Amino acid sequence: MLESALEGELTDHLRHEPGERAEGGRENYRNGHRSKTVTTEAGPVEITVPRDRAGTFEPQLVKKRQRRLGGVDEMVLSLSAKGLTHGEISAHLAEVYGTEISKSTISTITDSVMAGMAEWQNRPLDRVYPVVFIDCVNVKVRDGQVANRPVYMALAVTAEGQRDILGLWVGDGGEGAKYWLQVLTEIKNRGADDILMLVCDGLTGLPTR
């Protein structure tokens, strides 16, 4: 399936089918294949990647220097979110899939999501929200050691009726009004001028009416 898809990508790049001459005098054609081993959820798989004579073909499904398919990265992130150490994740992948992934590679995979998370957490918000729900849950967080930490959440309903998670904040102690003040101040600083209805479950320090 991967090889067929890559052949299709090359056909689209060259704008002609195998064996056809390119229009307009272009002289770029298929130029054989090269072998490549990629790590997948089913273990290592060897594939042949088509090449073009001019060397301008940049496959998107399996990029030139890519050695892992997306499902492996997703699995690493999922196992990391469940609290496994990098060594435990590496051992699990080796045992179940016969796939060797170093601790440094796993660290690179998990670190890669941080920039996107930071951008999402600091994105500008709507000026007005009809309804915002706020709540806090305790989850196990690994920070040197596994411990219960409060995660503060703000879920809004937009003027268009869509649900939008405004943010998630990991606290360092019990749920309290002082931390909620930080959360609500950040929401305001990101552009929210007014909330018509704030829904909570009797949080200490917040008005009940």
Coordinates of C-alpha atoms in Angstrom, one line a residue, residues 122-125 181-193:
N122 CA -1.6 31.0 24.4
R123 CA -3.8 31.5 21.3
P124 CA -6.1 34.6 21.3
L125 CA -9.7 34.1 22.5
L181 CA -7.7 34.0 39.8
Q182 CA -4.5 33.3 37.7
V183 CA -6.6 31.2 35.3
L184 CA -9.3 33.8 34.8
T185 CA -6.7 36.6 34.6
E186 CA -5.0 34.7 31.8
I187 CA -8.3 34.2 29.9
K188 CA -8.9 37.9 30.2
N189 CA -5.4 38.8 29.0
R190 CA -5.9 36.6 25.9
G191 CA -8.7 38.8 24.7
A192 CA -11.9 37.6 26.6
D193 CA -13.7 40.9 27.7

